[in-house]
Coordinates of C-alpha atoms in Angstrom, one line a residue:
M18 CA 108.3 78.3 87.4
N19 CA 104.8 79.3 86.3
I20 CA 101.6 78.1 88.0
Y21 CA 98.9 77.3 85.5
S22 CA 95.8 76.6 87.6
H23 CA 93.8 77.5 90.7
E24 CA 94.4 74.1 92.2
E25 CA 98.1 74.2 91.7
L26 CA 98.4 77.7 93.3
T27 CA 96.2 76.6 96.2
T28 CA 98.4 73.5 96.8
Q29 CA 101.6 75.6 96.7
F30 CA 100.0 78.0 99.3
Q31 CA 98.9 75.0 101.5
N32 CA 102.4 73.6 101.5
D33 CA 103.9 76.9 102.6
V34 CA 101.2 77.5 105.3
K35 CA 101.9 74.1 106.8
S36 CA 105.5 75.1 107.4
L37 CA 104.6 78.3 109.3
S38 CA 105.0 78.2 113.1
T39 CA 101.9 78.5 115.2
K40 CA 103.8 80.0 118.1
S41 CA 103.9 83.6 118.9
A42 CA 106.9 85.5 117.5
Q43 CA 107.4 86.9 121.1
D44 CA 107.9 83.4 122.5
D45 CA 111.5 83.0 123.6
V46 CA 111.6 79.5 122.3
V47 CA 110.9 80.5 118.7
D48 CA 114.1 80.5 116.6
P49 CA 114.7 84.0 115.1
K50 CA 115.8 82.4 111.8
K51 CA 112.4 80.6 111.7
I52 CA 110.6 83.9 112.2
E53 CA 112.6 85.4 109.3
Q54 CA 111.8 82.4 107.1
D55 CA 108.1 82.6 107.9
Y56 CA 107.8 86.3 107.2
L57 CA 109.6 85.9 103.9
K58 CA 106.9 83.5 102.9
V59 CA 104.3 86.0 104.0
A60 CA 106.0 88.7 102.0
I61 CA 106.1 86.5 98.9
W62 CA 102.4 85.5 99.1
N63 CA 101.3 89.0 99.8
F64 CA 103.1 90.0 96.6
V65 CA 101.7 87.1 94.6
V66 CA 98.1 87.7 95.8
G67 CA 98.5 91.4 95.3
Y68 CA 99.6 90.7 91.7
C69 CA 96.5 88.6 91.2
E70 CA 94.3 91.4 92.6
A71 CA 95.8 94.1 90.4
L72 CA 95.5 91.8 87.4
S73 CA 91.8 91.1 87.7
T74 CA 90.2 94.3 89.2
H75 CA 91.4 97.2 87.0
K76 CA 88.6 99.7 86.2
D77 CA 89.5 99.5 82.5
S78 CA 88.2 96.3 81.1
T79 CA 91.0 96.2 78.5
R80 CA 93.4 96.0 81.4
R81 CA 91.8 93.1 83.3
Y82 CA 93.4 89.8 82.6
S83 CA 93.2 86.1 83.6
L84 CA 95.0 85.1 86.7
F85 CA 96.8 82.2 85.1
P86 CA 99.5 81.4 84.4
V87 CA 101.0 83.1 87.5
P88 CA 104.8 83.8 87.0
F89 CA 105.5 82.5 90.5
R90 CA 109.3 82.3 90.3
A91 CA 109.6 85.8 88.8
L92 CA 107.3 87.3 91.5
C93 CA 109.4 85.6 94.2
Q94 CA 112.5 87.0 92.6
L95 CA 111.1 90.5 92.6
V96 CA 110.6 90.3 96.4
L97 CA 114.1 89.1 96.9
E98 CA 115.7 91.6 94.6
E99 CA 113.6 94.7 95.4
F100 CA 112.0 94.4 98.9
L101 CA 114.9 92.8 100.8
P102 CA 117.4 95.4 99.7
L103 CA 115.0 98.1 101.0
L104 CA 115.0 96.4 104.3
N105 CA 118.8 96.1 104.4
D106 CA 119.0 99.8 103.8
A107 CA 116.5 100.4 106.6
K108 CA 118.4 98.1 109.0
Q109 CA 121.7 99.9 108.3
K110 CA 120.1 103.4 108.8
S111 CA 118.4 102.2 112.0
A112 CA 121.6 100.9 113.4
S113 CA 123.4 104.1 112.6
V114 CA 120.7 106.2 114.3
A115 CA 120.7 104.0 117.3
T116 CA 124.5 104.2 117.7
S117 CA 124.5 108.0 117.4
N118 CA 121.7 108.4 120.0
S119 CA 122.9 105.6 122.4
T120 CA 125.0 108.0 124.6
N121 CA 122.3 110.6 124.9
N122 CA 119.4 108.4 126.2
S123 CA 118.7 106.9 129.6
T124 CA 118.2 103.2 129.9
K125 CA 115.8 103.7 132.8
N126 CA 112.4 102.0 132.5
G127 CA 113.3 100.6 129.1
S128 CA 113.4 104.0 127.4
S129 CA 116.6 103.1 125.5
A130 CA 115.1 99.8 124.1
Q131 CA 111.9 101.6 123.3
L132 CA 113.7 104.4 121.5
R133 CA 115.6 101.9 119.4
H134 CA 112.5 100.0 118.5
R135 CA 110.6 103.1 117.5
Q136 CA 113.5 104.4 115.5
A137 CA 113.6 101.0 113.6
V138 CA 109.9 101.2 113.0
Q139 CA 110.1 104.8 111.8
T140 CA 113.1 104.0 109.5
I141 CA 111.3 101.0 107.8
A142 CA 108.1 102.9 107.5
N143 CA 109.8 105.9 105.9
I144 CA 111.6 103.8 103.4
I145 CA 108.4 101.9 102.5
W146 CA 106.4 105.1 102.2
K147 CA 109.1 106.7 100.1
R148 CA 109.1 103.8 97.7
A149 CA 105.3 103.7 97.5
Q150 CA 104.7 107.4 97.6
N151 CA 106.8 108.0 94.5
K152 CA 104.0 106.2 92.6
K153 CA 101.8 109.2 93.4
C154 CA 104.3 111.8 92.3
G155 CA 104.6 113.3 95.8
T156 CA 100.8 113.8 96.4
L157 CA 99.3 112.7 99.7
M158 CA 97.9 109.2 100.0
Q159 CA 94.2 108.7 100.1
D160 CA 92.6 105.4 101.1
E161 CA 91.7 103.6 97.9
L162 CA 90.8 100.2 96.5
H163 CA 93.5 97.6 95.8
A164 CA 96.3 99.5 97.6
N165 CA 97.1 97.1 100.4
S166 CA 99.9 94.8 99.3
L167 CA 103.6 94.6 98.7
Y168 CA 102.8 94.4 95.0
T169 CA 101.2 97.8 95.3
C170 CA 104.3 99.1 97.1
L171 CA 106.8 97.9 94.6
C172 CA 104.8 98.1 91.4
G173 CA 102.2 100.7 92.1
D174 CA 103.3 102.9 89.2
V175 CA 101.6 100.4 86.9
D176 CA 98.2 101.6 88.0
G177 CA 99.1 104.8 89.8
K178 CA 98.6 103.3 93.3
S179 CA 100.0 104.2 96.7
L180 CA 99.4 102.4 100.0
D181 CA 96.4 102.4 102.4
C182 CA 96.9 102.2 106.1
F183 CA 96.6 98.4 106.2
G184 CA 99.3 98.0 103.5
A185 CA 101.6 100.3 105.3
A186 CA 101.3 98.7 108.7
S187 CA 101.5 95.1 107.4
L188 CA 104.6 95.8 105.4
V189 CA 106.3 97.5 108.3
V190 CA 105.6 94.6 110.5
V191 CA 106.9 92.1 107.9
G192 CA 109.9 94.3 107.5
M193 CA 110.6 94.4 111.2
N194 CA 110.5 90.7 111.5
L195 CA 112.4 90.0 108.4
S196 CA 115.1 92.3 109.6
A197 CA 115.2 90.8 113.1
L198 CA 114.8 94.3 114.6
G199 CA 112.7 93.2 117.5
N200 CA 109.3 91.6 118.2
S201 CA 106.7 93.3 116.1
C202 CA 103.0 92.5 115.7
L203 CA 100.4 93.6 113.2
T204 CA 97.6 95.1 115.3
L205 CA 94.1 95.5 113.9
S206 CA 91.0 97.4 114.7
E207 CA 87.9 97.1 112.4
D208 CA 89.1 100.0 110.2
H209 CA 92.8 100.6 111.0
A210 CA 96.1 98.8 111.4
Y211 CA 99.3 99.7 113.3
E212 CA 102.3 98.1 114.8
S213 CA 102.6 96.9 118.4
H214 CA 105.2 95.2 120.5
S215 CA 105.9 94.1 124.1
K216 CA 108.0 96.2 126.3
Q217 CA 109.4 96.0 129.9
L218 CA 108.6 98.9 132.1
N219 CA 111.9 98.5 134.0
D220 CA 114.1 97.2 131.2
G221 CA 114.4 93.8 132.9
E222 CA 116.4 95.0 135.9
T223 CA 114.3 93.0 138.3
K224 CA 112.5 89.6 138.1
D225 CA 109.2 91.5 138.5
A226 CA 109.5 93.3 135.2
V227 CA 106.1 94.4 134.0
I228 CA 105.4 93.6 130.4
V229 CA 103.0 95.9 128.6
R230 CA 102.3 96.6 124.9
G231 CA 103.8 99.5 123.1
T232 CA 102.3 100.8 119.9
C233 CA 103.6 102.6 116.8
E234 CA 101.5 104.5 114.3
V235 CA 102.9 104.1 110.8
A236 CA 99.9 105.1 108.5
I237 CA 101.0 108.7 108.1
P238 CA 101.0 109.6 104.4
G239 CA 103.5 111.9 102.7
N240 CA 107.2 112.2 102.5
T241 CA 107.7 115.5 104.3
K242 CA 109.9 115.7 107.3
T243 CA 106.8 116.3 109.5
A244 CA 105.1 113.1 108.2
Q245 CA 108.3 111.1 108.6
S246 CA 108.8 112.3 112.2
K247 CA 105.3 111.2 113.2
R248 CA 105.8 107.6 112.3
G249 CA 106.8 105.3 115.1
R250 CA 105.0 107.3 117.8
E251 CA 102.7 105.8 120.4
I252 CA 99.1 106.0 119.1
S253 CA 98.0 108.0 122.1
E254 CA 100.2 110.8 120.9
T255 CA 98.1 110.9 117.7
F256 CA 95.3 112.2 119.8
S257 CA 97.2 114.5 122.1
S258 CA 99.1 116.3 119.2
Q259 CA 96.2 116.8 116.8
N260 CA 96.0 120.4 115.7
Q261 CA 92.4 121.3 116.5
S262 CA 90.6 124.5 117.2
S263 CA 89.8 125.2 120.9
T264 CA 86.1 124.3 120.3
Q265 CA 87.0 121.1 118.4
R266 CA 89.6 120.3 121.0
K267 CA 87.1 120.6 123.8
K268 CA 84.7 118.3 121.9
L269 CA 87.4 115.7 121.3
D270 CA 88.9 115.7 124.8
A271 CA 87.1 112.5 125.8
I272 CA 88.4 110.6 122.7
T273 CA 91.6 108.7 123.3
A274 CA 93.1 105.5 122.1
E275 CA 91.3 103.8 124.9
T276 CA 87.8 105.1 123.9
S277 CA 88.2 105.3 120.1
W278 CA 86.6 102.8 117.7
L279 CA 89.5 103.3 115.3
Y280 CA 91.8 101.7 117.8
M281 CA 89.3 99.2 119.3
A282 CA 89.7 100.8 122.7
K283 CA 91.8 98.2 124.6
N284 CA 90.8 95.2 122.5
P285 CA 92.6 95.2 119.2
V286 CA 93.4 92.0 117.3
I287 CA 97.1 91.3 117.7
C288 CA 98.6 89.0 115.0
E289 CA 101.0 87.1 117.1
N290 CA 102.7 85.1 114.3
A291 CA 103.3 85.1 110.5
G292 CA 100.3 82.9 109.8
M293 CA 97.9 85.4 111.5
V294 CA 99.5 88.2 109.5
L295 CA 99.0 86.2 106.3
A296 CA 95.3 85.5 107.3
A297 CA 94.8 89.3 107.8
M298 CA 96.4 90.0 104.4
I299 CA 94.3 87.5 102.5
G300 CA 91.2 88.7 104.3
N301 CA 92.0 92.2 103.1
V302 CA 92.0 91.2 99.4
N303 CA 89.3 93.3 97.6
C304 CA 87.5 91.5 94.8
D305 CA 85.5 94.5 93.6
V306 CA 86.4 95.7 90.1
E307 CA 87.3 99.3 90.7
K308 CA 84.6 101.9 90.1
Q309 CA 82.3 99.4 88.3
K310 CA 78.7 98.7 89.4
L311 CA 76.0 96.8 87.7
K312 CA 72.5 98.3 88.0
T313 CA 69.9 95.6 89.0
G314 CA 66.5 97.1 89.6
E315 CA 66.8 100.0 92.0
E316 CA 70.1 98.9 93.4
K317 CA 73.6 99.1 92.0
M318 CA 75.7 96.0 92.7
P319 CA 79.5 96.0 92.5
V320 CA 81.1 94.1 89.7
V321 CA 83.5 91.5 91.2
S322 CA 86.3 89.3 89.9
G323 CA 84.9 85.7 90.2
P324 CA 88.4 84.1 89.9
L325 CA 89.8 86.3 92.6
Y326 CA 86.8 85.6 94.9
K327 CA 87.4 81.9 94.5
L328 CA 91.1 82.3 95.2
K329 CA 90.5 84.4 98.3
R330 CA 87.9 81.9 99.5
D331 CA 90.1 78.8 99.1
L332 CA 93.3 80.5 100.6
L333 CA 91.3 81.5 103.6
W334 CA 90.0 78.0 104.1
V335 CA 93.6 76.8 104.1
L336 CA 94.5 79.3 106.8
H337 CA 91.3 78.4 108.7
D338 CA 92.2 74.8 108.8
A339 CA 95.7 75.6 109.9
G340 CA 94.3 77.4 112.9
F341 CA 95.6 80.9 112.0
M342 CA 92.1 82.5 111.9
K343 CA 90.8 81.4 115.3
K344 CA 91.6 84.8 116.9
I345 CA 90.7 87.0 113.9
P346 CA 86.9 87.7 113.5
F347 CA 87.7 89.9 110.5
A348 CA 89.2 86.9 108.5
L349 CA 86.2 84.7 109.5
I350 CA 83.6 87.2 108.2
E351 CA 85.5 87.7 105.0
L352 CA 85.5 83.9 104.4
G353 CA 81.8 84.0 105.2
D354 CA 81.4 86.8 102.6
C355 CA 83.3 84.7 100.0
E356 CA 81.1 81.7 100.7
E357 CA 77.9 83.9 100.5
H358 CA 78.9 85.2 97.0
M359 CA 80.7 82.2 95.6
S360 CA 79.6 79.1 97.6
S361 CA 81.6 75.9 97.8
E362 CA 80.3 72.5 98.7
R363 CA 82.0 73.0 102.1
G364 CA 80.2 76.3 102.7
M365 CA 76.8 74.7 102.0
E366 CA 77.2 71.8 104.5
W367 CA 74.8 71.7 107.5
I368 CA 76.6 72.0 110.8
D369 CA 75.4 71.3 114.3
V370 CA 75.9 74.5 116.3
T371 CA 73.8 73.6 119.4
G372 CA 76.7 74.1 121.7
L373 CA 77.8 77.3 120.2
V374 CA 74.4 79.0 120.5
Q375 CA 73.3 77.5 123.8
G376 CA 71.2 80.0 125.5
A377 CA 71.3 82.4 122.5
K378 CA 68.8 83.1 119.8
C379 CA 69.7 81.7 116.4
D380 CA 68.3 81.1 113.0
S381 CA 67.8 77.3 112.8
N382 CA 65.8 76.7 109.6
N383 CA 66.1 73.0 108.5
G384 CA 67.8 70.5 110.6
N385 CA 66.4 71.5 114.0
E386 CA 65.4 68.0 115.0
G387 CA 65.6 66.5 118.4
G388 CA 66.5 69.8 120.0
K389 CA 69.6 70.2 117.8
I390 CA 70.3 73.5 115.9
A391 CA 71.9 73.2 112.5
V392 CA 73.0 76.0 110.2
L393 CA 74.9 76.2 107.0
R394 CA 78.7 76.3 107.5
N395 CA 78.6 79.7 105.8
E396 CA 76.4 81.1 108.6
K397 CA 78.5 79.4 111.2
L398 CA 81.5 81.5 110.1
F399 CA 79.7 84.6 111.1
M400 CA 78.6 83.0 114.4
D401 CA 82.2 82.0 115.1
A402 CA 83.3 85.6 114.5
I403 CA 80.7 86.9 116.9
H404 CA 81.6 84.3 119.5
I405 CA 85.4 85.1 119.2
S406 CA 84.7 88.8 119.5
R407 CA 82.7 88.3 122.6
K408 CA 85.1 85.9 124.2
L409 CA 88.5 87.4 123.3
Y410 CA 87.8 91.1 122.6
D411 CA 85.1 92.1 125.2
D412 CA 82.4 92.2 122.5
S413 CA 84.0 95.3 121.0
Q414 CA 83.5 94.6 117.3
A415 CA 80.5 95.7 115.3
Y416 CA 81.4 94.2 111.9
P417 CA 80.7 90.5 112.8
Y418 CA 77.1 91.5 113.7
L419 CA 76.8 93.7 110.5
Y420 CA 78.0 90.9 108.2
A421 CA 75.6 88.4 109.9
G422 CA 72.8 91.0 109.4
H423 CA 73.7 91.4 105.7
Y424 CA 73.7 87.6 105.3
H425 CA 70.2 87.2 106.6
K426 CA 68.9 90.4 104.9
D427 CA 70.1 89.1 101.5
A428 CA 68.6 85.7 102.1
G429 CA 65.3 87.1 103.3
R430 CA 65.1 89.5 100.3
D431 CA 66.0 86.9 97.6
D432 CA 63.7 84.1 98.8
P433 CA 60.1 84.8 99.9
T434 CA 60.0 81.7 102.0
Q435 CA 62.8 83.1 104.1
E436 CA 61.1 86.4 105.0
Y437 CA 61.5 85.7 108.7
R438 CA 65.3 86.2 108.2
L439 CA 64.7 89.9 107.7
V440 CA 63.7 90.1 111.4
E441 CA 66.9 88.1 112.2
S442 CA 68.9 90.7 110.3
L443 CA 67.4 93.5 112.3
R444 CA 68.4 91.7 115.5
F445 CA 72.0 91.6 114.4
Y446 CA 71.9 95.2 113.3
S447 CA 70.6 96.2 116.7
E448 CA 73.5 94.3 118.3
A449 CA 76.0 96.1 116.0
S450 CA 74.4 99.4 117.2
R451 CA 74.8 98.3 120.8
V452 CA 78.5 97.7 120.3
A453 CA 79.0 100.9 118.4
S454 CA 77.4 102.9 121.2
K455 CA 80.3 102.0 123.5
Y456 CA 82.6 104.3 121.7
Q457 CA 83.2 108.1 121.7
Y458 CA 82.7 109.5 118.3
D459 CA 84.0 112.1 115.9
S460 CA 83.5 112.2 112.1
R461 CA 87.2 111.6 111.2
D462 CA 87.7 108.8 113.8
C463 CA 84.6 106.8 112.9
M464 CA 83.7 107.7 109.3
Q465 CA 83.6 104.2 108.1
L466 CA 81.4 103.0 110.9
M467 CA 79.1 105.9 110.4
K468 CA 78.8 105.0 106.7

């Protein structure tokens, strides 16, 4: 089955999103088979959209193509025939390791269950990295454009791509849930992704078992034994085991997983179900044509794929309407960015936000009649992201403020009658600085935020 138009592809996506469970994968009432079905759909759509991204963003113009027709059935078949066998191998290896270690590990405080979970994460991560890393002929991975999908993992040799940290973490989480190897959640900061899971401190021996979150770092590049052994470890170990000079170590002593921006301190976004993982994946689609910029006046603007921008925008609206983005500020600001650069009728609607901004300063241009505050729906997406960050994540995210600042800066620059919005942009940038000042810094931990 081929899909020949944007509307047809969006409809197919909408039908699949409707079937996804809105319950947390950690909820006892969720059928494990349903979780597997949901994550298989996530894997398929991650592959399909990754294919569309690779097709339309290549740095060589002779290797950029139209998105349609999309060979949908063939792409689904590739997932079934190439990705699922990888997971089956990982599941068998994980079971073998767990069996060999079962007699040597205490079950006290849940250590046995934790060990099995970490071994499963490590096994899946190693198999995924081995498959993707072969595309780079054994060289170490560097974060790069368009390297965040299952398509990149399975077909990265086409464009010489490996995986970035988001691609690695999201595929490990999908693999864990598809393999029924335990509850596993994609966990996001503003510039990093890792795996997290619930764990019982006393292994359920009493009714008062304390449930906490365990974490697993998986974005460790390379196929050496050292790199493989580091995957699946608690993220706090990443800090404690870094090989630093004594001077540098002293400087970084205060930086921990709880104080680091890279891990959002104690306020990461936890994708509790397949729909939230899918929202994060679609939000992570990069529409920039690789290494291409168009010079306009004194500024170089990135060249983008218009059809991919439109696809990303409309798929995010589907996920927004299904309720899968209400806890993900990142997905909301990415949808706002899509609407800013490729507006739809929906994005240009005026929306009453009086209740949302009650007691807060806000740009209210036209529509401020009778005490009501109205903004374009496009702007409301940024406002929603800020509101969610404040309400759910202790105001720990800088990007929602930065995106809102960019939005007003661009409007104020492009339209002389909107010059007052430059002041509004500065207000948002100052808020972003306030949030950023909460964190301990070092150049490696916070490079993207510093940029």
